[in-house]
PDB file of C-alpha atoms in Angstrom:
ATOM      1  CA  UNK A   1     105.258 104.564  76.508  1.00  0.00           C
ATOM      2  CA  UNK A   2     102.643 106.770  78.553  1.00  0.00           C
ATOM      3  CA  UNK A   3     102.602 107.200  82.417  1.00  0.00           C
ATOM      4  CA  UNK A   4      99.388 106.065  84.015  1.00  0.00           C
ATOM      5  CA  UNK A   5      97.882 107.633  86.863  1.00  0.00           C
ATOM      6  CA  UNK A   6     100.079 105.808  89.416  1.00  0.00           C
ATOM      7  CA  UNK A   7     102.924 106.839  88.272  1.00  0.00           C
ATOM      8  CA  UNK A   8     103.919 103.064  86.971  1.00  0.00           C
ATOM      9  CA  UNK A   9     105.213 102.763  83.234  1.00  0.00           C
ATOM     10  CA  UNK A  10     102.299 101.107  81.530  1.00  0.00           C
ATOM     11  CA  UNK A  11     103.690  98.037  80.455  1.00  0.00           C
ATOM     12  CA  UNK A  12     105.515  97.699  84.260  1.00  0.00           C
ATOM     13  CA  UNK A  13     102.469  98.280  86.091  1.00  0.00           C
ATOM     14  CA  UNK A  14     101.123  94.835  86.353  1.00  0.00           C
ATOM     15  CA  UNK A  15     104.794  93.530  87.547  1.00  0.00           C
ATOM     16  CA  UNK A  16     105.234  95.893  90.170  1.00  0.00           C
ATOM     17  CA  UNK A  17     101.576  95.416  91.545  1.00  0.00           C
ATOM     18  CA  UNK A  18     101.467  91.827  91.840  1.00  0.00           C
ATOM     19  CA  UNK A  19     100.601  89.868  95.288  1.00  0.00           C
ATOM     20  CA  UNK A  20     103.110  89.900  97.914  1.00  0.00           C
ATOM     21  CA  UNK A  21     102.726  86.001  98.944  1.00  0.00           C
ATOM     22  CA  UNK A  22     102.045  85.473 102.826  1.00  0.00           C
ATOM     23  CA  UNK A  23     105.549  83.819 103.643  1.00  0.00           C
ATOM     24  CA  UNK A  24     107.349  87.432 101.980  1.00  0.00           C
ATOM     25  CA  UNK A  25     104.063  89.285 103.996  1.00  0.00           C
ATOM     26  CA  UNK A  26     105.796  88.123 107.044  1.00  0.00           C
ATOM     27  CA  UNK A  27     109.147  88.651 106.659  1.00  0.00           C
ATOM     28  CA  UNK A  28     107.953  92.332 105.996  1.00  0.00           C
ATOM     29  CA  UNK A  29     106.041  93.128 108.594  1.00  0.00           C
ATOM     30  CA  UNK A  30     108.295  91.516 110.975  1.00  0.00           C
ATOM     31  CA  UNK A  31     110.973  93.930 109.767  1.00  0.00           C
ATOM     32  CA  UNK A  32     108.942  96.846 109.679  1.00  0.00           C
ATOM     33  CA  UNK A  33     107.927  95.869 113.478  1.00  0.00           C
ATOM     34  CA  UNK A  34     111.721  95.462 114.282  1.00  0.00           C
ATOM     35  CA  UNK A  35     112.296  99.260 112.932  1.00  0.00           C
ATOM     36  CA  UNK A  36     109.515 100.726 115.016  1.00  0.00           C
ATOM     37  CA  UNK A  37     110.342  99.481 118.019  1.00  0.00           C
ATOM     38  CA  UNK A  38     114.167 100.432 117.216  1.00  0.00           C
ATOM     39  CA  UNK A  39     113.205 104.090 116.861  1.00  0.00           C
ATOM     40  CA  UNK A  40     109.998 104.347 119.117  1.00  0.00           C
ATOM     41  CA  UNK A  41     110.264 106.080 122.083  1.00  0.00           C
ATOM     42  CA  UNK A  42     109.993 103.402 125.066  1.00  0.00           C
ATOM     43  CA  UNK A  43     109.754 103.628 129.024  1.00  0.00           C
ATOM     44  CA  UNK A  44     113.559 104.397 128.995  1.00  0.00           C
ATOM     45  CA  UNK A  45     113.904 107.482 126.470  1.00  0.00           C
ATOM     46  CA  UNK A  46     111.098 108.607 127.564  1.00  0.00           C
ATOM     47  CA  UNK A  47     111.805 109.269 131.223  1.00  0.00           C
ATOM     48  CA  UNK A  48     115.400 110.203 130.138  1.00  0.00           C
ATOM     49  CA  UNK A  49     114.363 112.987 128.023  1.00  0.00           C
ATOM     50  CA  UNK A  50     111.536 114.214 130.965  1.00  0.00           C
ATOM     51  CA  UNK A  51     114.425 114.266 133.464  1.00  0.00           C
ATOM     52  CA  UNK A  52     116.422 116.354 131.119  1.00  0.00           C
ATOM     53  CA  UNK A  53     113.634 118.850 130.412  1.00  0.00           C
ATOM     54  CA  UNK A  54     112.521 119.207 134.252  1.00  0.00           C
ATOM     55  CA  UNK A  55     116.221 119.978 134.677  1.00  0.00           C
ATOM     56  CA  UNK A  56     116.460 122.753 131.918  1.00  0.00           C
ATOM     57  CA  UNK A  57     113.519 123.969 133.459  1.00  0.00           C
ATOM     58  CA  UNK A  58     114.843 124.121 136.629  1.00  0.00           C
ATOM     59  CA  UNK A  59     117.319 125.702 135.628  1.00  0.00           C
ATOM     60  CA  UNK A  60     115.888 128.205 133.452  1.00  0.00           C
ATOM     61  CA  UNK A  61     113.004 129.204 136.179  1.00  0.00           C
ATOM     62  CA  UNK A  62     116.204 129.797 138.483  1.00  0.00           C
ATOM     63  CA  UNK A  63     117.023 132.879 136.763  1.00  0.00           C
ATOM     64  CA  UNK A  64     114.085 133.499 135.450  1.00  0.00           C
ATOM     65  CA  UNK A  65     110.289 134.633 136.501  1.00  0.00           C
ATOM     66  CA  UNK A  66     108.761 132.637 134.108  1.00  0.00           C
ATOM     67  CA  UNK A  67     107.151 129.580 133.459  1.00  0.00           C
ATOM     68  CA  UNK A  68     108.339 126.871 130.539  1.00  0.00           C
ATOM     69  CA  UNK A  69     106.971 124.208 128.469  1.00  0.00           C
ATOM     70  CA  UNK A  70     108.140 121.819 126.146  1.00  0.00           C
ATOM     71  CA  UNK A  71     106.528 121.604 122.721  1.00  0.00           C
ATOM     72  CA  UNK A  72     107.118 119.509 119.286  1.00  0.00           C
ATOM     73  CA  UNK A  73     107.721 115.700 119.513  1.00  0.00           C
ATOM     74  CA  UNK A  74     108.524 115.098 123.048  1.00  0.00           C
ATOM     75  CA  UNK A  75     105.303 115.700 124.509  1.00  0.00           C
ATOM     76  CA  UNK A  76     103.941 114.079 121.266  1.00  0.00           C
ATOM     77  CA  UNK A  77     106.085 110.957 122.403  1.00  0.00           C
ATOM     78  CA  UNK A  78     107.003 111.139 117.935  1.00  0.00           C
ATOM     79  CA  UNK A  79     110.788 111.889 118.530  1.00  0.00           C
ATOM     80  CA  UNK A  80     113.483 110.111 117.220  1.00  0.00           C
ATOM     81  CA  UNK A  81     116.237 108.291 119.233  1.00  0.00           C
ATOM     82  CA  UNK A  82     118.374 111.559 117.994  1.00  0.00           C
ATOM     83  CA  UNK A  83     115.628 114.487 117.968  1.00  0.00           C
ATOM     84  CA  UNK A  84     115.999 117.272 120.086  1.00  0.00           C
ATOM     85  CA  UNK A  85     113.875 118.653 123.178  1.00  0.00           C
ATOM     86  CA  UNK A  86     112.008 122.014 122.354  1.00  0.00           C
ATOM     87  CA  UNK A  87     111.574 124.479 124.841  1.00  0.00           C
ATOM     88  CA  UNK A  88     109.985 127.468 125.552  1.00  0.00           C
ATOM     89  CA  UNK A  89     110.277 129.982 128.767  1.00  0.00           C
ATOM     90  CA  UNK A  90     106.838 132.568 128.919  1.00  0.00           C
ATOM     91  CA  UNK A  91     107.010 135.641 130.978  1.00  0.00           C
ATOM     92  CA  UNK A  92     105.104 139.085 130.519  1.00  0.00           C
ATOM     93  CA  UNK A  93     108.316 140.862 131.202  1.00  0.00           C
ATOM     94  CA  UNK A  94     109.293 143.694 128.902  1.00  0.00           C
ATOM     95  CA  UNK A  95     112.569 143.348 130.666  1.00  0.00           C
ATOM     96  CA  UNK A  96     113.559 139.686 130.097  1.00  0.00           C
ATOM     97  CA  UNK A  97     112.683 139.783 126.627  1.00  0.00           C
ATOM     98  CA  UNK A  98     115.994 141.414 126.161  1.00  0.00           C
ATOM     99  CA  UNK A  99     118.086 139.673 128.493  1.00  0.00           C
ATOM    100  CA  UNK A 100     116.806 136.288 129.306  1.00  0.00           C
ATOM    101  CA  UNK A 101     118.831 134.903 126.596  1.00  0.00           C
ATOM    102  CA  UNK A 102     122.185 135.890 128.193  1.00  0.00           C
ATOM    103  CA  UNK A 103     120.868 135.009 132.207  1.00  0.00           C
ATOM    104  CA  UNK A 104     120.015 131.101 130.499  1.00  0.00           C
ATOM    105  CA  UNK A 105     123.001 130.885 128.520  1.00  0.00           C
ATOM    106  CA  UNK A 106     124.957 132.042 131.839  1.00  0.00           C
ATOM    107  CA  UNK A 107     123.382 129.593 133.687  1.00  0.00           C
ATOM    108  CA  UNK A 108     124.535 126.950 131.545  1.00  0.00           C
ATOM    109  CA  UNK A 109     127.837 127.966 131.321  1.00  0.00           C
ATOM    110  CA  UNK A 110     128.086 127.747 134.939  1.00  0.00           C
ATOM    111  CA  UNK A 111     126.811 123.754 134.338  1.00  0.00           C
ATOM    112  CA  UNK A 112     129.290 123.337 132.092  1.00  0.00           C
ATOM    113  CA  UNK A 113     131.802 124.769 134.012  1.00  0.00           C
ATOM    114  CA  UNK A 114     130.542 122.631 137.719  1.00  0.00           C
ATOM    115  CA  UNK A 115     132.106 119.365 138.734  1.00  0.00           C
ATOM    116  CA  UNK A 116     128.623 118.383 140.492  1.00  0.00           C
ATOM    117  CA  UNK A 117     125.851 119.016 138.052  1.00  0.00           C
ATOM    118  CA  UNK A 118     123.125 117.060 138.045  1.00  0.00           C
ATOM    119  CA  UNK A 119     123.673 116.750 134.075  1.00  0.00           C
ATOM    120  CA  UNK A 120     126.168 116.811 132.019  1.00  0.00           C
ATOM    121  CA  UNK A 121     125.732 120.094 129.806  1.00  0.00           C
ATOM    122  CA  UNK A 122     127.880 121.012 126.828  1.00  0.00           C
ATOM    123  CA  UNK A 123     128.267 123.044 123.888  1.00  0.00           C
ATOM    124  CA  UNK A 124     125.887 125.849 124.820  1.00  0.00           C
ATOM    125  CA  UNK A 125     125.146 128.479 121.831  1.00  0.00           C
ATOM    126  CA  UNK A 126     123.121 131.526 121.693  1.00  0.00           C
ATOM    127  CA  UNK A 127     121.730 131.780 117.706  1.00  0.00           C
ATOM    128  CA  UNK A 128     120.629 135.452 117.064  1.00  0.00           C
ATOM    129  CA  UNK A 129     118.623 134.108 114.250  1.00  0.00           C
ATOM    130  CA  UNK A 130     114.528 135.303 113.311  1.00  0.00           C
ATOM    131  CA  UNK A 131     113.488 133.311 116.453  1.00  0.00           C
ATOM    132  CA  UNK A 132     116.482 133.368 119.034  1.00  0.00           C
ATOM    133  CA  UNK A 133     117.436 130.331 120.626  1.00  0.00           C
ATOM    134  CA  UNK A 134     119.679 129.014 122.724  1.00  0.00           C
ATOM    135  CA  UNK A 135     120.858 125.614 121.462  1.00  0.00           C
ATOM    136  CA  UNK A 136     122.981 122.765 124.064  1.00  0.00           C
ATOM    137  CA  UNK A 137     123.531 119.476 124.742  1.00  0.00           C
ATOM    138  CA  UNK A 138     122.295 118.022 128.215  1.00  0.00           C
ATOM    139  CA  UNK A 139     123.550 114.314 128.335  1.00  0.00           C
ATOM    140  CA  UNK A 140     124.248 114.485 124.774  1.00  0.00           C
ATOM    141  CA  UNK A 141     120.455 115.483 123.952  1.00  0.00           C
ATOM    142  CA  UNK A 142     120.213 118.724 121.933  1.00  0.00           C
ATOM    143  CA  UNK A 143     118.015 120.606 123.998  1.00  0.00           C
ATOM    144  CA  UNK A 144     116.697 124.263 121.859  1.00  0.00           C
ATOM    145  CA  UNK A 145     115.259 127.080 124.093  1.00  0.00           C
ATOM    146  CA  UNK A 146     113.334 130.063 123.221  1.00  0.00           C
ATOM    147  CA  UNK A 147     111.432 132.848 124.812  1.00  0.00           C
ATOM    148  CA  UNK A 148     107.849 133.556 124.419  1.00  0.00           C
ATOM    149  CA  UNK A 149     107.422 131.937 121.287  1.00  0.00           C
ATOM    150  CA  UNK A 150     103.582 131.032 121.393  1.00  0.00           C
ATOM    151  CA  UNK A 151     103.462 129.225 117.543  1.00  0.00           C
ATOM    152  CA  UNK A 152     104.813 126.166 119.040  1.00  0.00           C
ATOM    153  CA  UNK A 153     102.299 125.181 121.867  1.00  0.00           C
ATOM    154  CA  UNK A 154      99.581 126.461 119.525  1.00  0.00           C
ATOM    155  CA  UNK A 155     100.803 123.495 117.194  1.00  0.00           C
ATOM    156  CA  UNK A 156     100.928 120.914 120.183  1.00  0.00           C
ATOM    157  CA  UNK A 157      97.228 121.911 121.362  1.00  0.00           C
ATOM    158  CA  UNK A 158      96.317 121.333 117.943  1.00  0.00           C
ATOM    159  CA  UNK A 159      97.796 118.032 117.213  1.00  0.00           C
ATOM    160  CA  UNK A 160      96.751 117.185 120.480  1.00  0.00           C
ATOM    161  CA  UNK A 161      93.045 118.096 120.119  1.00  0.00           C
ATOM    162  CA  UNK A 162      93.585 116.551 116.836  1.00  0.00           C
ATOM    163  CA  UNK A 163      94.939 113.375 118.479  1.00  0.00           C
ATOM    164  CA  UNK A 164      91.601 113.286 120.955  1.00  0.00           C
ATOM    165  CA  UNK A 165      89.218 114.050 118.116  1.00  0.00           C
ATOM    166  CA  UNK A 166      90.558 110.903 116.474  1.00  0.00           C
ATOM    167  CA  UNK A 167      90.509 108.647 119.403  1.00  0.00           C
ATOM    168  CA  UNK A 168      86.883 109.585 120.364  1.00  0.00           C
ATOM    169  CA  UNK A 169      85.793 109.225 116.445  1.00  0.00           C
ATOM    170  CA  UNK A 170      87.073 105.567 116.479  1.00  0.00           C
ATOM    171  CA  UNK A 171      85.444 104.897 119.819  1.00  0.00           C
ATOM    172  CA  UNK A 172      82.266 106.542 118.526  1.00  0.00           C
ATOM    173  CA  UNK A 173      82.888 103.871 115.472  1.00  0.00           C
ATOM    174  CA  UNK A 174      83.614 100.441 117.885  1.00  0.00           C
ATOM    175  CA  UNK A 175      80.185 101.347 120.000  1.00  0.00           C
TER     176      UNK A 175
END
């Protein structure tokens, strides 16, 4: 009883590789169309989680000289209903690099603490780990900020390049 390259049990292959008929076809892909547009992002997440980040940012750049981007699968638009928002504050300060951690996590704590915020923040946590972070909630999306940390927005320009590359080699293809 040897393995073939697939991976199938020899005498199970043939079974398990059979045609799907049309009727069963359709069922699938009409569930597998229900899933994705459960989990997609859509118009609504979407400009829920930009609100959120333009409002961390604000916040940050209140207490901060700095600019700050968002990186991973926001801008990507390949989050999950539950993923967090990624985000990064850049300065060329030797000072903040020691204390911008503790003048963000301050000014969440003061969000937390405010009866008129513009969000709801909660749960704010400063993780001394390799890469520090700050980690929070804003309207129950975890929201993870970290200072100068370049790796990320070198992976976004990549995927995005990526991203155009492919586009332009399938128009290249349909001309």
């Amino acid at each position: 009883m040897g393995m073939v390259p697939n991976g199938l049990l020899a005498n199970a292959s043939a079974g398990v590789t059979r045609r799907l008929d049309p009727e069963r076809w359709a069922v699938a892909e009409g569930r597998t169309a229900e899933l994705i547009a459960r989990i997609q992002p859509n118009a609504h997440s979407e400009g829920r989680r930009l609100a959120v980040y333009h409002y961390v940012q604000r916040l940050i750049t209140n207490c901060l000289s700095c600019q700050v981007f968002t990186f991973g699968s926001v801008p990507l638009k390949t989050y999950l209903p539950d993923g967090d928002i990624d985000v990064t504050a850049f300065s060329n300060s030797e000072e903040l690099k020691e204390i911008w951690a503790n003048l963000v996590r301050d000014a969440l704590e003061r969000e937390v603490k405010s009866g008129n915020a513009e969000f709801h923040v909660k749960e704010v946590q400063y993780i001394q780990a390799e890469v520090k972070i700050i980690k929070c909630l804003v309207e129950n999306i975890v929201v993870d900020i970290s200072f100068n940390q370049v790796g990320g927005l070198c992976t976004l320009c990549f995927l995005e390049e990526a991203r155009a590359g492919g586009r332009a080699a399938v128009t290249a293809r349909e001309r």
